[in-house]
Amino acid sequence: MFDLQHKTLGEFIIANQDSFQYTSGELSRLLNGLRLAAKVVNHEVNKAGLVDILGGAGDTNIQGENQQKLDVLANEKFIQTLKNREIVCGIASEEEDDFIAINSKDENHQNKYVVLIDPLDGSSNIDVNVSVGTIFSIYRRITPVGTPVTMEDFLQPGKNQIAAGYIIYGTSTMLVYTTGDGVNGFTLNPALGTFYLSHPNMEFPETGKIYSVNEGNYIHFPQGVKDYIKYCQKEEGDRPYTSRYIGSLVSDFHRNMIKGGIYMYPKSSMAHNGKLRLLYECNPMAFLAEQANGKASDGFQRIMDIQPSELHERVPFFCGSKKMVEKAEEFMAKY
Ligand code: AHG
Ligand code: MN
Ligand code: MN
Ligand code: MN
């Protein structure tokens, strides 16, 4: 039982504050803000079947997706928490057309960090009581402190990330994050409302036996992906692999990090850049993957090297155990 003798997330953030590259305490305040918002959204997600927050919100977001009520609610909670505390200078979200600039009340624009979020990931799973998540990505602004943030502050390559993480609202609720010094996972004790360090130094096994891809799209995939899927299914050595696909990136990633596996959302003849968004889905997961001894690629190059050109840009995504991602890249390189 996690209780008084175990380290809490709050304690961990303070204890590790000095190892950050920039030690103003601002990043700690930001992580604490995200921790608080996570608890609020967790509470909402948990009671979703009891109150009228299941189903569609009746609107579409900028990417043409039908917004779920919980997409909208989670978006509001994270933005409110970060805005009210004035701990960031800007926020970009899957559910907002443009970034939101946050000016501090004293008009000094002193905050240095911008946050990009996918407030609710896997929202098609909400109505059927399957795990969903939240993904966040944190950068230091590029433009000078004291001026309003601009698009340039958000369109940074993933390798510039200061921190990234996710919350998984699963059988347990966990917050998993990195500040560039490994990946640590914290489990929420719902009775106390406290996150405890339950998974220190998380790492992808070097290789694994799980492949996660929406095989319903097989016919539309590039030949390299088709060949790799056939390779996964072939009876040889430690194969065939097991196929596991939840349809919630956070949940598929979390399982693969613990058990060993590869997640793929390739481009297809229907979606030329795949579906996942570079800035608030792929980059944060790529940072976590690399910090956990895994790998993330668009099939040809490192995700975190890509220079983004727009907020809601999509990119093909291959992520997981290093050897498996390398093998998938080998097949991609043939075409
Ligand atoms: P979101 O719910 O934030 O829009 O993200 C959904 C994403 C991702 O979580 C998941 O892996 C993928 O969409 C599933 O897409 P398909 O249903 O096309 O497989
Ligand atoms: Mn969505
Ligand atoms: Mn998502
Ligand atoms: Mn989402």
GROMACS .gro file of C-alpha atoms and ligand atoms in nm:
model
  357
    1MET     CA    1   0.000   0.000   0.000
    2PHE     CA    2   0.137   0.339  -0.096
    3ASP     CA    3   0.120   0.567   0.203
    4LEU     CA    4   0.336   0.774   0.431
    5GLN     CA    5   0.662   0.591   0.360
    6HIS     CA    6   0.653   0.641  -0.019
    7LYS     CA    7   0.762   0.944  -0.213
    8THR     CA    8   0.481   1.162  -0.347
    9LEU     CA    9   0.487   1.343  -0.680
   10GLY     CA   10   0.497   1.677  -0.499
   11GLU     CA   11   0.804   1.569  -0.302
   12PHE     CA   12   0.968   1.426  -0.613
   13ILE     CA   13   0.921   1.750  -0.807
   14ILE     CA   14   1.088   1.951  -0.530
   15ALA     CA   15   1.366   1.696  -0.475
   16ASN     CA   16   1.454   1.701  -0.845
   17GLN     CA   17   1.417   2.073  -0.897
   18ASP     CA   18   1.791   2.132  -0.886
   19SER     CA   19   1.863   1.893  -1.172
   20PHE     CA   20   1.662   2.107  -1.417
   21GLN     CA   21   1.859   2.307  -1.664
   22TYR     CA   22   1.681   2.624  -1.555
   23THR     CA   23   1.614   2.640  -1.185
   24SER     CA   24   1.372   2.920  -1.118
   25GLY     CA   25   1.112   2.701  -0.954
   26GLU     CA   26   0.883   2.796  -1.240
   27LEU     CA   27   0.891   2.451  -1.398
   28SER     CA   28   0.811   2.297  -1.059
   29ARG     CA   29   0.509   2.525  -1.026
   30LEU     CA   30   0.402   2.427  -1.375
   31LEU     CA   31   0.432   2.054  -1.305
   32ASN     CA   32   0.235   2.107  -0.986
   33GLY     CA   33  -0.034   2.288  -1.187
   34LEU     CA   34  -0.057   1.994  -1.426
   35ARG     CA   35  -0.074   1.755  -1.131
   36LEU     CA   36  -0.371   1.947  -0.993
   37ALA     CA   37  -0.551   1.962  -1.329
   38ALA     CA   38  -0.489   1.587  -1.370
   39LYS     CA   39  -0.674   1.520  -1.044
   40VAL     CA   40  -0.966   1.738  -1.149
   41VAL     CA   41  -0.996   1.571  -1.491
   42ASN     CA   42  -0.955   1.229  -1.329
   43HIS     CA   43  -1.252   1.308  -1.108
   44GLU     CA   44  -1.461   1.407  -1.411
   45VAL     CA   45  -1.357   1.101  -1.617
   46ASN     CA   46  -1.437   0.867  -1.327
   47LYS     CA   47  -1.793   0.989  -1.289
   48ALA     CA   48  -1.856   1.010  -1.664
   49GLY     CA   49  -2.111   0.727  -1.661
   50LEU     CA   50  -2.309   0.888  -1.379
   51VAL     CA   51  -2.358   1.241  -1.503
   52ASP     CA   52  -2.444   1.379  -1.843
   53ILE     CA   53  -2.093   1.413  -1.984
   54LEU     CA   54  -2.081   1.117  -2.223
   55GLY     CA   55  -2.129   1.154  -2.596
   56GLY     CA   56  -2.071   1.430  -2.845
   57ALA     CA   57  -2.056   1.799  -2.761
   58GLY     CA   58  -2.220   1.882  -3.095
   59ASP     CA   59  -1.917   2.068  -3.228
   60THR     CA   60  -1.614   1.987  -3.442
   61ASN     CA   61  -1.258   2.094  -3.367
   62ILE     CA   62  -1.014   2.247  -3.615
   63GLN     CA   63  -0.911   1.902  -3.735
   64GLY     CA   64  -1.268   1.817  -3.832
   65GLU     CA   65  -1.318   1.571  -3.545
   66ASN     CA   66  -1.644   1.556  -3.352
   67GLN     CA   67  -1.564   1.686  -3.007
   68GLN     CA   68  -1.679   1.474  -2.716
   69LYS     CA   69  -1.817   1.648  -2.408
   70LEU     CA   70  -1.516   1.526  -2.214
   71ASP     CA   71  -1.276   1.664  -2.479
   72VAL     CA   72  -1.425   2.005  -2.413
   73LEU     CA   73  -1.435   1.964  -2.035
   74ALA     CA   74  -1.076   1.838  -2.006
   75ASN     CA   75  -0.960   2.121  -2.231
   76GLU     CA   76  -1.135   2.377  -2.009
   77LYS     CA   77  -0.994   2.232  -1.686
   78PHE     CA   78  -0.633   2.226  -1.803
   79ILE     CA   79  -0.651   2.574  -1.954
   80GLN     CA   80  -0.825   2.722  -1.648
   81THR     CA   81  -0.572   2.572  -1.409
   82LEU     CA   82  -0.272   2.695  -1.605
   83LYS     CA   83  -0.424   3.034  -1.685
   84ASN     CA   84  -0.541   3.118  -1.334
   85ARG     CA   85  -0.205   3.037  -1.182
   86GLU     CA   86  -0.018   3.240  -1.441
   87ILE     CA   87   0.249   2.974  -1.462
   88VAL     CA   88   0.291   2.970  -1.839
   89CYS     CA   89   0.303   3.239  -2.105
   90GLY     CA   90   0.111   3.039  -2.363
   91ILE     CA   91  -0.094   2.727  -2.425
   92ALA     CA   92  -0.173   2.536  -2.744
   93SER     CA   93  -0.432   2.259  -2.744
   94GLU     CA   94  -0.578   2.005  -2.983
   95GLU     CA   95  -0.918   2.155  -2.911
   96GLU     CA   96  -0.826   2.520  -2.979
   97ASP     CA   97  -0.781   2.664  -3.329
   98ASP     CA   98  -0.499   2.899  -3.224
   99PHE     CA   99  -0.257   2.921  -2.934
  100ILE     CA  100  -0.363   3.117  -2.625
  101ALA     CA  101  -0.130   3.390  -2.505
  102ILE     CA  102  -0.131   3.448  -2.130
  103ASN     CA  103  -0.021   3.782  -2.000
  104SER     CA  104   0.060   3.814  -1.635
  105LYS     CA  105  -0.151   4.070  -1.452
  106ASP     CA  106   0.144   4.300  -1.402
  107GLU     CA  107   0.185   4.313  -1.781
  108ASN     CA  108   0.543   4.197  -1.750
  109HIS     CA  109   0.495   3.865  -1.931
  110GLN     CA  110   0.752   3.712  -1.700
  111ASN     CA  111   0.674   3.344  -1.752
  112LYS     CA  112   0.915   3.148  -1.965
  113TYR     CA  113   0.732   2.829  -2.057
  114VAL     CA  114   0.470   2.731  -2.313
  115VAL     CA  115   0.259   2.417  -2.284
  116LEU     CA  116   0.104   2.211  -2.562
  117ILE     CA  117  -0.168   1.964  -2.466
  118ASP     CA  118  -0.389   1.690  -2.594
  119PRO     CA  119  -0.644   1.733  -2.312
  120LEU     CA  120  -0.816   1.402  -2.376
  121ASP     CA  121  -0.648   1.137  -2.586
  122GLY     CA  122  -0.846   0.840  -2.713
  123SER     CA  123  -1.176   1.020  -2.676
  124SER     CA  124  -1.355   0.766  -2.897
  125ASN     CA  125  -1.310   0.527  -2.601
  126ILE     CA  126  -1.491   0.737  -2.342
  127ASP     CA  127  -1.843   0.612  -2.402
  128VAL     CA  128  -1.734   0.249  -2.371
  129ASN     CA  129  -1.538   0.283  -2.045
  130VAL     CA  130  -1.194   0.218  -2.192
  131SER     CA  131  -0.877   0.399  -2.079
  132VAL     CA  132  -0.815   0.752  -2.201
  133GLY     CA  133  -0.533   0.994  -2.130
  134THR     CA  134  -0.392   1.346  -2.138
  135ILE     CA  135  -0.061   1.436  -2.307
  136PHE     CA  136   0.152   1.743  -2.235
  137SER     CA  137   0.466   1.896  -2.379
  138ILE     CA  138   0.664   2.189  -2.234
  139TYR     CA  139   0.909   2.426  -2.406
  140ARG     CA  140   1.101   2.731  -2.300
  141ARG     CA  141   0.985   3.024  -2.511
  142ILE     CA  142   1.215   3.149  -2.788
  143THR     CA  143   1.098   3.512  -2.799
  144PRO     CA  144   1.220   3.739  -2.520
  145VAL     CA  145   1.050   3.746  -2.181
  146GLY     CA  146   0.851   4.067  -2.148
  147THR     CA  147   0.693   4.039  -2.494
  148PRO     CA  148   0.378   3.846  -2.588
  149VAL     CA  149   0.435   3.491  -2.713
  150THR     CA  150   0.425   3.426  -3.087
  151MET     CA  151   0.371   3.120  -3.306
  152GLU     CA  152   0.749   3.075  -3.315
  153ASP     CA  153   0.743   2.980  -2.946
  154PHE     CA  154   0.516   2.685  -3.023
  155LEU     CA  155   0.665   2.566  -3.351
  156GLN     CA  156   0.982   2.424  -3.201
  157PRO     CA  157   1.129   2.084  -3.286
  158GLY     CA  158   1.065   1.816  -3.022
  159LYS     CA  159   1.433   1.804  -2.926
  160ASN     CA  160   1.385   2.145  -2.759
  161GLN     CA  161   1.134   2.005  -2.509
  162ILE     CA  162   1.207   2.076  -2.143
  163ALA     CA  163   0.953   1.827  -2.011
  164ALA     CA  164   0.677   1.601  -2.139
  165GLY     CA  165   0.439   1.347  -2.000
  166TYR     CA  166   0.098   1.191  -1.991
  167ILE     CA  167  -0.177   1.103  -1.751
  168ILE     CA  168  -0.351   0.771  -1.805
  169TYR     CA  169  -0.700   0.734  -1.664
  170GLY     CA  170  -0.695   0.355  -1.656
  171THR     CA  171  -0.754   0.081  -1.400
  172SER     CA  172  -0.537   0.313  -1.193
  173THR     CA  173  -0.472   0.676  -1.275
  174MET     CA  174  -0.104   0.743  -1.339
  175LEU     CA  175   0.104   1.047  -1.423
  176VAL     CA  176   0.421   0.962  -1.617
  177TYR     CA  177   0.672   1.231  -1.708
  178THR     CA  178   1.026   1.324  -1.796
  179THR     CA  179   1.233   1.637  -1.760
  180GLY     CA  180   1.516   1.485  -1.964
  181ASP     CA  181   1.654   1.272  -1.684
  182GLY     CA  182   1.469   0.942  -1.732
  183VAL     CA  183   1.100   0.863  -1.701
  184ASN     CA  184   0.912   0.822  -1.375
  185GLY     CA  185   0.557   0.704  -1.315
  186PHE     CA  186   0.329   0.804  -1.027
  187THR     CA  187   0.006   0.629  -0.930
  188LEU     CA  188  -0.286   0.817  -0.779
  189ASN     CA  189  -0.416   0.690  -0.447
  190PRO     CA  190  -0.777   0.800  -0.497
  191ALA     CA  191  -0.859   0.783  -0.126
  192LEU     CA  192  -0.592   1.042  -0.045
  193GLY     CA  193  -0.583   1.228  -0.376
  194THR     CA  194  -0.206   1.186  -0.381
  195PHE     CA  195   0.024   1.059  -0.658
  196TYR     CA  196   0.297   0.823  -0.533
  197LEU     CA  197   0.617   0.725  -0.711
  198SER     CA  198   0.524   0.370  -0.814
  199HIS     CA  199   0.730   0.323  -1.133
  200PRO     CA  200   1.078   0.478  -1.096
  201ASN     CA  201   1.305   0.484  -1.404
  202MET     CA  202   1.066   0.333  -1.656
  203GLU     CA  203   1.229   0.176  -1.962
  204PHE     CA  204   1.111   0.008  -2.278
  205PRO     CA  205   1.251  -0.344  -2.308
  206GLU     CA  206   1.507  -0.342  -2.593
  207THR     CA  207   1.265  -0.549  -2.799
  208GLY     CA  208   0.918  -0.692  -2.748
  209LYS     CA  209   0.641  -0.909  -2.885
  210ILE     CA  210   0.353  -0.664  -2.928
  211TYR     CA  211   0.264  -0.463  -3.236
  212SER     CA  212  -0.009  -0.198  -3.217
  213VAL     CA  213  -0.161  -0.061  -3.535
  214ASN     CA  214  -0.511  -0.011  -3.672
  215GLU     CA  215  -0.503  -0.306  -3.910
  216GLY     CA  216  -0.842  -0.211  -4.049
  217ASN     CA  217  -0.649   0.041  -4.260
  218TYR     CA  218  -0.408  -0.225  -4.391
  219ILE     CA  219  -0.514  -0.195  -4.753
  220HIS     CA  220  -0.428   0.179  -4.747
  221PHE     CA  221  -0.084   0.145  -4.584
  222PRO     CA  222   0.248   0.198  -4.766
  223GLN     CA  223   0.413  -0.125  -4.884
  224GLY     CA  224   0.689  -0.098  -4.618
  225VAL     CA  225   0.429  -0.105  -4.340
  226LYS     CA  226   0.241  -0.393  -4.502
  227ASP     CA  227   0.565  -0.592  -4.524
  228TYR     CA  228   0.655  -0.515  -4.162
  229ILE     CA  229   0.309  -0.630  -4.045
  230LYS     CA  230   0.357  -0.956  -4.239
  231TYR     CA  231   0.699  -0.989  -4.072
  232CYS     CA  232   0.531  -0.949  -3.727
  233GLN     CA  233   0.284  -1.223  -3.817
  234LYS     CA  234   0.537  -1.471  -3.956
  235GLU     CA  235   0.611  -1.790  -3.761
  236GLU     CA  236   0.985  -1.765  -3.711
  237GLY     CA  237   1.210  -1.714  -3.406
  238ASP     CA  238   1.009  -1.527  -3.139
  239ARG     CA  239   0.732  -1.451  -3.388
  240PRO     CA  240   0.442  -1.428  -3.456
  241TYR     CA  241   0.402  -1.124  -3.231
  242THR     CA  242   0.082  -1.040  -3.048
  243SER     CA  243  -0.144  -0.767  -3.185
  244ARG     CA  244  -0.281  -0.520  -2.929
  245TYR     CA  245  -0.453  -0.194  -3.025
  246ILE     CA  246  -0.665   0.008  -2.786
  247GLY     CA  247  -0.709   0.315  -3.006
  248SER     CA  248  -0.579   0.547  -2.739
  249LEU     CA  249  -0.216   0.642  -2.799
  250VAL     CA  250  -0.147   0.695  -2.429
  251SER     CA  251  -0.277   0.351  -2.333
  252ASP     CA  252  -0.107   0.171  -2.620
  253PHE     CA  253   0.223   0.349  -2.545
  254HIS     CA  254   0.198   0.279  -2.170
  255ARG     CA  255   0.142  -0.093  -2.224
  256ASN     CA  256   0.421  -0.118  -2.479
  257MET     CA  257   0.667   0.066  -2.253
  258ILE     CA  258   0.600  -0.182  -1.974
  259LYS     CA  259   0.580  -0.500  -2.182
  260GLY     CA  260   0.788  -0.419  -2.492
  261GLY     CA  261   0.628  -0.338  -2.825
  262ILE     CA  262   0.584  -0.102  -3.118
  263TYR     CA  263   0.305   0.146  -3.189
  264MET     CA  264   0.245   0.256  -3.547
  265TYR     CA  265   0.019   0.517  -3.702
  266PRO     CA  266   0.155   0.528  -4.058
  267LYS     CA  267   0.045   0.745  -4.343
  268SER     CA  268  -0.215   0.586  -4.567
  269SER     CA  269  -0.379   0.653  -4.898
  270MET     CA  270  -0.659   0.821  -4.700
  271ALA     CA  271  -0.445   1.025  -4.457
  272HIS     CA  272  -0.126   1.139  -4.624
  273ASN     CA  273   0.051   1.234  -4.304
  274GLY     CA  274  -0.120   0.981  -4.080
  275LYS     CA  275  -0.350   1.104  -3.806
  276LEU     CA  276  -0.144   1.189  -3.501
  277ARG     CA  277  -0.045   1.546  -3.431
  278LEU     CA  278   0.327   1.623  -3.416
  279LEU     CA  279   0.322   1.890  -3.147
  280TYR     CA  280   0.099   1.757  -2.874
  281GLU     CA  281   0.093   1.382  -2.944
  282CYS     CA  282   0.407   1.261  -3.124
  283ASN     CA  283   0.675   1.492  -2.980
  284PRO     CA  284   0.591   1.438  -2.612
  285MET     CA  285   0.562   1.061  -2.663
  286ALA     CA  286   0.891   1.065  -2.859
  287PHE     CA  287   1.068   1.249  -2.574
  288LEU     CA  288   0.933   0.996  -2.323
  289ALA     CA  289   1.029   0.706  -2.553
  290GLU     CA  290   1.388   0.825  -2.597
  291GLN     CA  291   1.422   0.895  -2.225
  292ALA     CA  292   1.297   0.539  -2.162
  293ASN     CA  293   1.551   0.376  -2.392
  294GLY     CA  294   1.301   0.350  -2.677
  295LYS     CA  295   1.279   0.518  -3.016
  296ALA     CA  296   1.034   0.733  -3.214
  297SER     CA  297   1.043   0.788  -3.588
  298ASP     CA  298   0.821   0.891  -3.879
  299GLY     CA  299   0.943   0.576  -4.053
  300PHE     CA  300   1.252   0.747  -4.192
  301GLN     CA  301   1.375   1.009  -3.947
  302ARG     CA  302   1.373   1.097  -3.578
  303ILE     CA  303   1.045   1.258  -3.474
  304MET     CA  304   1.215   1.514  -3.247
  305ASP     CA  305   1.428   1.650  -3.534
  306ILE     CA  306   1.128   1.756  -3.742
  307GLN     CA  307   1.084   2.133  -3.773
  308PRO     CA  308   0.708   2.194  -3.737
  309SER     CA  309   0.539   2.438  -3.970
  310GLU     CA  310   0.191   2.453  -3.818
  311LEU     CA  311   0.021   2.396  -3.484
  312HIS     CA  312  -0.199   2.102  -3.582
  313GLU     CA  313   0.045   1.937  -3.822
  314ARG     CA  314   0.018   1.560  -3.856
  315VAL     CA  315   0.299   1.311  -3.898
  316PRO     CA  316   0.335   0.933  -3.941
  317PHE     CA  317   0.442   0.777  -3.610
  318PHE     CA  318   0.643   0.465  -3.521
  319CYS     CA  319   0.732   0.443  -3.155
  320GLY     CA  320   0.840   0.188  -2.897
  321SER     CA  321   1.112  -0.067  -2.826
  322LYS     CA  322   1.427   0.040  -3.009
  323LYS     CA  323   1.494  -0.281  -3.201
  324MET     CA  324   1.134  -0.303  -3.322
  325VAL     CA  325   1.126   0.056  -3.448
  326GLU     CA  326   1.459   0.000  -3.623
  327LYS     CA  327   1.320  -0.312  -3.791
  328ALA     CA  328   1.012  -0.121  -3.911
  329GLU     CA  329   1.241   0.152  -4.050
  330GLU     CA  330   1.438  -0.117  -4.237
  331PHE     CA  331   1.120  -0.224  -4.416
  332MET     CA  332   1.021   0.139  -4.485
  333ALA     CA  333   1.363   0.213  -4.638
  334LYS     CA  334   1.306  -0.051  -4.910
  335TYR     CA  335   1.049   0.166  -5.089
  336AHG     P1  336  -0.768   1.206  -2.984
  336AHG     O1  337  -0.872   1.128  -2.910
  336AHG     O2  338  -0.686   1.294  -2.893
  336AHG     O3  339  -0.823   1.281  -3.104
  336AHG     O4  340  -0.657   1.106  -3.037
  336AHG     C1  341  -0.697   0.987  -3.099
  336AHG     C2  342  -0.579   0.923  -3.164
  336AHG     C3  343  -0.496   0.834  -3.074
  336AHG     O5  344  -0.518   0.840  -2.939
  336AHG     C4  345  -0.526   0.696  -3.122
  336AHG     O6  346  -0.413   0.616  -3.114
  336AHG     C5  347  -0.572   0.715  -3.261
  336AHG     O7  348  -0.628   0.842  -3.267
  336AHG     C6  349  -0.672   0.612  -3.304
  336AHG     O8  350  -0.709   0.636  -3.433
  336AHG     P2  351  -0.790   0.527  -3.520
  336AHG     O9  352  -0.926   0.519  -3.459
  336AHG    O10  353  -0.789   0.585  -3.658
  336AHG    O11  354  -0.714   0.397  -3.512
  337MN      MN  355  -0.950   1.444  -3.101
  338MN      MN  356  -0.486   1.224  -2.904
  339MN      MN  357  -0.754   1.456  -2.779
   0.00000   0.00000   0.00000
